[in-house]
Amino acid sequence: MPAVKLGGLFVVPLAVAAMIVLVGGRAGFAENSRAPRLLPENTVAYLRIDDVQELVEQFGETALGRMLRDPQVKPFVGHLYGSAAEEFRGIEKDLGLSLDQLAEIPQGEVCLAVVPTKQGNPAMVAMVEVGQKLSMARKVVGYLQAQMEERGDRKTTETWQGAELTVLHGAASPKDHVVFFEREQTIVATSDLELAKQIVSSWGAAKTPNLSGSSSFAAISEQLSKANDEDPQLTYFVDPIKLAKSISTDNMALQVGLSVLRLLGLDGLLGVGGSLTFGGERFESIYHVHVLLDSPVTGVLDVLTLRPGDVTPEVWVPNDVATYMTMHWDFMKSYSAFVEVYDFFQDKDAWSTNVEDPIGKQFGVDMERDVLAALDGRITRITWIDESTSEQVPLLGLKLKDAAAFRRTLGKMVSAAPSLFAKRTVAGVGCFHFSPGTEPDEGGLAGNLPDSCIAILGDYLLIAGSEKLLERAVATKKGDSQPLGQEFDFKLIASMIKRKADGKKPAAIWFERPVVRLRATYETLRSDETKRAVAKLADRNKAFEALHKAMSDSPLPPFSVLEKYFGVSGGLATSDKAGIHGVGFTYRRK
């Protein structure tokens, strides 16, 4: 038996449950949801949709959903769905249900969960509320049971508190089994008999220990409830450390690894949870994520140290960026935590020996004292599409405490490794083209870094992926073009960020124009090169055969046809004693 296993026999019903979810709500939190009151308190992972049909309906109103219904895209999608339906016909005959009928089965709540067991291996649970589609759901369950019996599994039944439990015992191992039962128009499948009985017992009980009473789950649910103005349709929760512990029961190496994680302070990560909402007049989607941390944060989790600060876009950020992200990070604290972890897994002073000393020798500076200590803590990253090449070019901006002092530090680095730097002038600003590949023998650690253009602009150190992007940044700072902060679409995102921050000062914000980022990717998919690659694979793979036929018979339209569907998106992150909370949203384009 494998040491890490989530119930071998349960793979088939879990896959079907997942398929039903994907082809198929409003997801409330613990106080409004049935699943958290049925699942055990020690549940370590949980994904829940309140109403699958509603989720599908709302997804249909997103940019992707509307795009798939576009008259010029619909034939392509129809080809793919028709191919899938054709492939399903072999199962349809035995199952007695078409693919369309299968998609109708979930009529409300769907939940997937992972629960530790006394036997050691964690159990999987799937709950699907089927409503008036119970007879169709029974056909699916019957089909699965028949498939298992055909491969040698033994079926037994027993009654527990009024519920008939159907148990499929694995042919390879008596410990390997799947349990099915029905309750209140809901189909439940799990890989553990005792867990099935526990869920049945909780169904009608007034008060039993359950997931909603878990301190981590409750704390995250409270944070999500306070942050949500809308009713989310999907929620999730995971306790990473306890999940790893449940998986490592029969694996000594994993147990040792967990002990190491505790020594590093990772057991201070108490849980991660989030929610997703589709639909609404103003928004396509809104998501929340909360990282629950023990207080005070210690050890390796110090790497996550964020702090509130100014998030106004810098005056050098061009107005035509594809993405913008800025954050305030305690570099020194995070660096110390990272070095501690590195040395823990290597040897004492390994980081100094392997990284700091070689950098000092190659560039003539002390990495911690001369470089990291010179950083103010604000870090900004943008991406920009070079229209001449359709490439996405990055730029990293690091705010400096003293730009004049760091200019001298940069000069020392150039003097110490002159073969790696070429002096340039871009839009009247002096810069250095860093190219570690020019002299392989002298590259050292720098040989792992990409070519880039380095300049000090105002109080920022800019590291750009191309001179063209650096030139755009310089021109923007000089006032030759409007900066991002004055763009209407960014102001739209900024106003929502202010509202969602609810009086808190963000530690990070982000902004994205999906239409800019996706254009190049989409046109690549339409390219002749992609078509030829798909055609080669079509002879060996039915999925690629279907894709090739769809691309040939119903070609996708130019991206200009689809631009009208995509709005801008953005978000923010805050950090406090309750942990790190992130909110992201996408505006609906009218």
Coordinates of C-alpha atoms in Angstrom, one line a residue, residues 123-510:
A123 CA -10.4 10.2 3.7
M124 CA -12.1 12.1 0.9
V125 CA -15.7 13.2 1.1
A126 CA -18.0 14.3 -1.7
M127 CA -21.5 15.7 -1.1
V128 CA -23.8 16.6 -4.0
E129 CA -27.3 18.0 -3.4
V130 CA -29.4 16.7 -6.3
G131 CA -32.9 17.8 -5.4
Q132 CA -35.5 16.5 -7.9
K133 CA -32.7 14.9 -9.9
L134 CA -32.3 12.0 -7.4
S135 CA -33.3 9.3 -9.9
M136 CA -30.7 10.5 -12.3
A137 CA -28.1 10.7 -9.5
R138 CA -28.9 7.1 -8.5
K139 CA -28.0 6.0 -12.1
V140 CA -24.6 7.6 -11.7
V141 CA -24.0 5.9 -8.4
G142 CA -25.3 2.6 -9.8
Y143 CA -23.0 2.9 -12.8
L144 CA -19.9 3.6 -10.5
Q145 CA -20.8 0.7 -8.2
A146 CA -21.2 -1.7 -11.2
Q147 CA -17.8 -0.6 -12.6
M148 CA -16.2 -1.3 -9.2
E149 CA -17.8 -4.7 -8.9
E150 CA -16.7 -5.6 -12.4
R151 CA -13.1 -5.1 -11.4
G152 CA -13.5 -7.4 -8.4
D153 CA -14.7 -5.2 -5.5
R154 CA -17.1 -6.7 -3.1
K155 CA -20.4 -4.8 -2.3
T156 CA -22.1 -5.0 1.1
T157 CA -24.8 -2.9 2.8
E158 CA -25.6 -1.9 6.3
T159 CA -28.0 0.5 8.0
W160 CA -26.9 3.3 10.3
Q161 CA -29.4 5.6 12.0
G162 CA -31.9 5.1 9.2
A163 CA -29.4 5.6 6.4
E164 CA -28.5 2.7 4.1
L165 CA -24.7 2.6 3.6
T166 CA -23.5 0.8 0.5
V167 CA -19.8 -0.2 0.9
L168 CA -17.5 -1.3 -1.9
H169 CA -14.6 -3.2 -0.5
G170 CA -11.4 -3.1 -2.6
A171 CA -10.3 -6.3 -4.3
A172 CA -6.6 -5.4 -3.7
S173 CA -6.9 -4.4 0.0
P174 CA -9.7 -4.8 2.5
K175 CA -8.9 -1.4 3.9
D176 CA -9.6 0.2 0.6
H177 CA -13.2 1.0 0.2
V178 CA -15.9 3.5 -0.9
V179 CA -19.1 4.2 1.0
F180 CA -22.2 5.7 -0.6
F181 CA -25.4 6.9 1.1
E182 CA -28.4 9.3 0.5
R183 CA -29.8 11.8 2.9
E184 CA -32.3 14.6 2.2
Q185 CA -31.9 14.5 -1.6
T186 CA -28.1 14.6 -1.2
I187 CA -25.6 11.9 -2.4
V188 CA -22.6 11.4 -0.2
A189 CA -19.5 9.4 -1.0
T190 CA -16.5 8.9 1.2
S191 CA -13.5 6.6 1.5
D192 CA -14.0 5.8 5.2
L193 CA -16.9 3.8 6.7
E194 CA -16.5 5.4 10.2
L195 CA -16.5 8.9 8.7
A196 CA -19.7 8.0 6.8
K197 CA -21.4 7.0 10.0
Q198 CA -20.1 10.2 11.7
I199 CA -21.6 12.4 9.0
V200 CA -24.9 10.5 9.2
S201 CA -25.0 11.0 13.0
S202 CA -24.3 14.8 12.5
W203 CA -27.1 15.2 10.0
G204 CA -29.9 15.3 12.5
A205 CA -28.0 16.1 15.7
A206 CA -28.5 19.5 17.4
K207 CA -24.9 19.9 18.6
T208 CA -21.9 17.8 17.6
P209 CA -18.3 18.8 17.2
N210 CA -18.0 20.0 13.5
L211 CA -15.9 22.0 11.1
S212 CA -17.7 25.2 11.9
G213 CA -16.4 24.9 15.5
S214 CA -12.8 24.6 14.4
S215 CA -10.9 27.7 15.7
S216 CA -8.9 28.2 12.4
F217 CA -12.0 27.7 10.2
A218 CA -14.1 30.0 12.4
A219 CA -11.4 32.7 12.5
I220 CA -11.0 32.7 8.7
S221 CA -14.8 32.6 8.1
E222 CA -15.1 35.6 10.4
Q223 CA -12.5 37.5 8.4
L224 CA -14.1 36.6 5.1
S225 CA -17.6 37.5 6.4
K226 CA -16.4 40.9 7.5
A227 CA -14.7 41.6 4.2
N228 CA -17.5 40.5 1.9
D229 CA -20.2 42.9 0.8
E230 CA -21.6 40.2 -1.5
D231 CA -22.8 36.6 -1.0
P232 CA -19.9 34.4 -2.3
Q233 CA -20.7 31.5 -4.5
L234 CA -17.7 29.4 -3.6
T235 CA -15.6 29.1 -0.4
Y236 CA -12.6 27.0 0.5
F237 CA -10.4 26.3 3.5
V238 CA -7.2 24.4 4.0
D239 CA -5.0 23.8 7.0
P240 CA -1.7 23.1 5.3
I241 CA 0.3 21.8 8.3
K242 CA -2.5 19.5 9.5
L243 CA -3.1 18.3 5.9
A244 CA 0.6 17.4 5.6
K245 CA 0.6 15.7 9.0
S246 CA -2.4 13.5 8.0
I247 CA -0.7 12.5 4.7
S248 CA 2.6 11.7 6.5
T249 CA 1.2 9.1 8.9
D250 CA 2.9 6.1 7.3
N251 CA 5.9 8.0 5.8
M252 CA 8.9 8.6 8.1
A253 CA 10.6 11.0 5.7
L254 CA 7.5 13.2 5.7
Q255 CA 7.2 13.1 9.5
V256 CA 10.8 14.2 9.8
G257 CA 10.1 17.0 7.3
L258 CA 7.1 18.2 9.4
S259 CA 9.4 18.3 12.5
V260 CA 11.7 20.5 10.5
L261 CA 8.9 22.8 9.5
R262 CA 7.9 23.2 13.2
L263 CA 11.5 24.1 14.0
L264 CA 11.4 26.7 11.3
G265 CA 8.1 28.2 12.6
L266 CA 5.9 27.1 9.8
D267 CA 3.4 25.7 12.2
G268 CA 2.5 29.3 12.7
L269 CA 0.6 29.0 9.4
L270 CA -2.8 28.2 10.9
G271 CA -4.9 28.1 7.7
V272 CA -5.8 29.6 4.4
G273 CA -9.3 30.3 3.2
G274 CA -11.1 32.2 0.6
S275 CA -14.2 32.9 -1.4
L276 CA -15.2 33.6 -5.0
T277 CA -18.2 35.5 -6.4
F278 CA -19.3 35.8 -10.0
G279 CA -21.9 38.2 -11.3
G280 CA -23.2 41.6 -10.4
E281 CA -23.9 44.8 -12.2
R282 CA -20.4 46.3 -11.7
F283 CA -18.1 43.3 -11.3
E284 CA -17.4 40.1 -13.2
S285 CA -15.9 38.5 -10.2
I286 CA -14.6 39.2 -6.7
Y287 CA -12.3 36.9 -4.7
H288 CA -11.0 37.1 -1.2
V289 CA -8.2 35.1 0.4
H290 CA -7.1 35.1 4.1
V291 CA -3.9 33.7 5.4
L292 CA -4.3 33.0 9.1
L293 CA -1.0 33.4 11.0
D294 CA -0.1 32.8 14.6
S295 CA 0.9 35.9 16.5
P296 CA 3.7 36.9 16.8
V297 CA 5.0 35.7 13.4
T298 CA 8.3 33.9 13.8
G299 CA 10.8 31.9 11.8
V300 CA 10.4 31.4 8.1
L301 CA 7.0 33.1 8.1
D302 CA 8.9 36.4 8.6
V303 CA 9.6 36.1 4.9
L304 CA 6.0 37.1 4.4
T305 CA 6.4 40.3 6.4
L306 CA 4.4 43.0 4.7
R307 CA 3.8 46.5 6.0
P308 CA 1.3 49.3 5.1
G309 CA 2.5 52.2 3.0
D310 CA 1.9 54.5 0.1
V311 CA 0.6 52.7 -3.0
T312 CA 0.1 55.6 -5.3
P313 CA 1.6 54.7 -8.7
E314 CA 5.0 56.3 -9.2
V315 CA 5.3 59.2 -11.7
W316 CA 7.5 57.0 -14.0
V317 CA 4.9 54.3 -14.5
P318 CA 3.7 54.4 -18.2
N319 CA 0.0 54.7 -18.8
D320 CA 0.0 51.7 -21.2
V321 CA 1.3 49.0 -18.9
A322 CA -0.3 45.6 -19.0
T323 CA 0.1 45.0 -15.2
Y324 CA 1.2 47.0 -12.2
M325 CA 1.9 45.8 -8.7
T326 CA 3.4 47.6 -5.8
M327 CA 4.1 46.4 -2.2
H328 CA 5.9 47.3 1.0
W329 CA 8.1 44.6 2.2
D330 CA 10.5 44.5 5.2
F331 CA 13.5 43.5 3.2
M332 CA 15.9 43.1 6.1
K333 CA 13.5 41.1 8.3
S334 CA 12.6 38.8 5.3
Y335 CA 16.2 38.5 4.3
S336 CA 17.3 37.4 7.8
A337 CA 14.5 34.8 7.9
F338 CA 15.5 33.5 4.5
V339 CA 19.1 33.2 5.4
E340 CA 18.2 31.4 8.6
V341 CA 16.2 28.8 6.6
Y342 CA 19.0 28.4 4.0
D343 CA 21.6 27.8 6.6
F344 CA 19.4 25.4 8.4
F345 CA 19.2 23.1 5.4
Q346 CA 22.8 23.6 4.4
D347 CA 25.5 24.4 7.0
K348 CA 26.1 27.3 9.4
D349 CA 27.1 30.4 7.4
A350 CA 26.3 28.5 4.1
W351 CA 24.5 31.5 2.6
S352 CA 27.5 33.8 3.3
T353 CA 29.9 31.2 1.8
N354 CA 27.8 30.3 -1.2
V355 CA 26.2 33.7 -2.1
E356 CA 27.3 36.7 -0.2
D357 CA 31.0 36.2 -0.4
P358 CA 31.0 35.4 -4.1
I359 CA 28.9 38.5 -4.8
G360 CA 31.2 40.6 -2.7
K361 CA 34.2 39.3 -4.6
Q362 CA 32.6 39.8 -8.0
F363 CA 31.0 43.2 -7.5
G364 CA 33.0 44.7 -4.7
V365 CA 30.0 45.3 -2.4
D366 CA 28.5 43.8 0.7
M367 CA 25.1 42.5 -0.3
E368 CA 23.4 43.1 3.0
R369 CA 25.1 46.4 4.1
D370 CA 25.5 48.1 0.7
V371 CA 22.4 46.8 -1.2
L372 CA 19.6 45.5 0.9
A373 CA 20.1 48.1 3.7
A374 CA 19.9 50.8 1.0
L375 CA 16.3 49.8 0.0
D376 CA 13.4 51.7 1.4
G377 CA 11.1 48.7 1.3
R378 CA 8.8 49.6 -1.5
I379 CA 9.0 47.3 -4.5
T380 CA 7.1 47.8 -7.8
R381 CA 6.8 45.5 -10.8
I382 CA 5.2 46.4 -14.1
T383 CA 4.9 44.5 -17.4
W384 CA 4.5 46.2 -20.8
I385 CA 3.8 44.8 -24.2
D386 CA 6.3 45.6 -26.9
E387 CA 4.1 46.0 -29.9
S388 CA 6.9 45.4 -32.3
T389 CA 7.6 41.9 -30.9
S390 CA 4.4 41.2 -29.0
E391 CA 6.6 40.3 -26.0
Q392 CA 5.7 41.0 -22.4
V393 CA 8.6 43.0 -20.9
P394 CA 9.0 43.4 -17.2
L395 CA 10.4 46.2 -15.1
L396 CA 11.3 46.1 -11.4
G397 CA 11.5 49.3 -9.4
L398 CA 13.1 49.4 -5.9
K399 CA 12.7 52.5 -3.9
L400 CA 16.0 53.8 -2.4
K401 CA 16.6 55.5 0.9
D402 CA 19.4 57.6 -0.6
A403 CA 19.6 57.6 -4.4
A404 CA 22.9 59.6 -4.5
A405 CA 24.6 57.1 -2.1
F406 CA 23.4 54.1 -4.1
R407 CA 24.6 55.7 -7.3
R408 CA 28.1 55.4 -5.8
T409 CA 27.4 51.8 -4.9
L410 CA 26.3 51.0 -8.4
G411 CA 29.5 52.6 -9.7
K412 CA 31.5 50.3 -7.5
M413 CA 29.7 47.3 -8.9
V414 CA 30.4 48.4 -12.5
S415 CA 34.0 49.1 -11.8
A416 CA 34.5 45.7 -10.1
A417 CA 32.9 43.8 -13.1
P418 CA 33.3 46.0 -16.1
S419 CA 32.8 43.1 -18.6
L420 CA 29.2 42.6 -17.4
F421 CA 28.1 46.2 -17.8
A422 CA 27.9 48.5 -20.9
K423 CA 27.2 52.2 -20.3
R424 CA 24.3 53.6 -22.2
T425 CA 22.2 56.8 -22.4
V426 CA 18.5 56.3 -22.6
A427 CA 16.3 59.4 -23.2
G428 CA 19.1 61.5 -21.6
V429 CA 19.4 59.3 -18.5
G430 CA 22.6 57.3 -17.9
C431 CA 22.1 53.6 -17.5
F432 CA 23.9 50.3 -17.7
H433 CA 23.1 47.4 -19.9
F434 CA 23.8 44.3 -17.8
S435 CA 24.6 41.2 -19.8
P436 CA 26.1 38.3 -17.9
G437 CA 26.2 36.2 -21.0
T438 CA 28.9 38.3 -22.7
E439 CA 31.8 36.9 -20.7
P440 CA 30.9 33.4 -19.4
D441 CA 34.1 33.0 -17.6
E442 CA 33.5 36.1 -15.5
G443 CA 29.7 35.6 -15.1
G444 CA 29.9 33.9 -11.8
L445 CA 26.6 34.0 -9.9
A446 CA 25.5 36.8 -12.2
G447 CA 25.4 34.3 -15.0
N448 CA 22.1 33.1 -13.7
L449 CA 20.5 36.6 -14.2
P450 CA 18.8 37.8 -17.3
D451 CA 20.0 40.7 -19.5
S452 CA 18.6 44.0 -18.3
C453 CA 18.9 47.7 -18.3
I454 CA 19.7 49.3 -15.0
A455 CA 19.2 53.0 -14.1
I456 CA 18.5 55.3 -11.1
L457 CA 15.5 57.4 -11.8
G458 CA 14.6 59.8 -9.1
D459 CA 14.7 57.8 -5.9
Y460 CA 14.2 54.4 -7.6
L461 CA 16.5 51.8 -8.9
L462 CA 14.9 50.5 -12.1
I463 CA 15.8 47.2 -13.6
A464 CA 14.1 46.9 -17.0
G465 CA 13.8 44.0 -19.5
S466 CA 14.5 46.3 -22.4
E467 CA 15.9 49.7 -23.2
K468 CA 12.6 50.6 -24.9
L469 CA 10.6 50.1 -21.7
L470 CA 13.2 52.1 -19.7
E471 CA 12.8 54.9 -22.3
R472 CA 9.0 54.8 -21.8
A473 CA 9.5 55.2 -18.0
V474 CA 12.0 58.1 -18.4
A475 CA 9.7 59.8 -20.8
T476 CA 6.7 59.4 -18.5
K477 CA 8.6 60.9 -15.6
K478 CA 9.6 63.9 -17.7
G479 CA 5.9 64.5 -18.5
D480 CA 6.0 63.5 -22.1
S481 CA 3.1 61.1 -21.6
Q482 CA 0.4 60.6 -19.0
P483 CA 1.4 58.3 -16.0
L484 CA -0.7 55.4 -15.0
G485 CA -2.1 57.1 -11.9
Q486 CA -4.0 59.6 -14.1
E487 CA -5.6 56.9 -16.3
F488 CA -9.4 56.5 -15.9
D489 CA -9.3 52.7 -15.7
F490 CA -6.7 52.9 -12.9
K491 CA -8.7 55.5 -11.0
L492 CA -11.7 53.1 -11.2
I493 CA -9.6 50.3 -9.6
A494 CA -8.1 52.8 -7.1
S495 CA -11.6 53.9 -5.9
M496 CA -12.6 50.3 -5.3
I497 CA -9.3 49.5 -3.5
K498 CA -10.0 52.4 -1.1
R499 CA -13.5 51.1 -0.4
K500 CA -12.3 47.5 0.1
A501 CA -9.5 48.6 2.4
D502 CA -12.2 49.7 4.8
G503 CA -10.0 52.3 6.5
K504 CA -6.8 50.2 6.5
K505 CA -3.7 51.2 4.7
P506 CA -2.9 48.5 2.1
A507 CA 0.5 46.8 2.1
A508 CA 0.1 46.0 -1.6
I509 CA -2.1 46.7 -4.6
W510 CA -2.2 45.4 -8.1

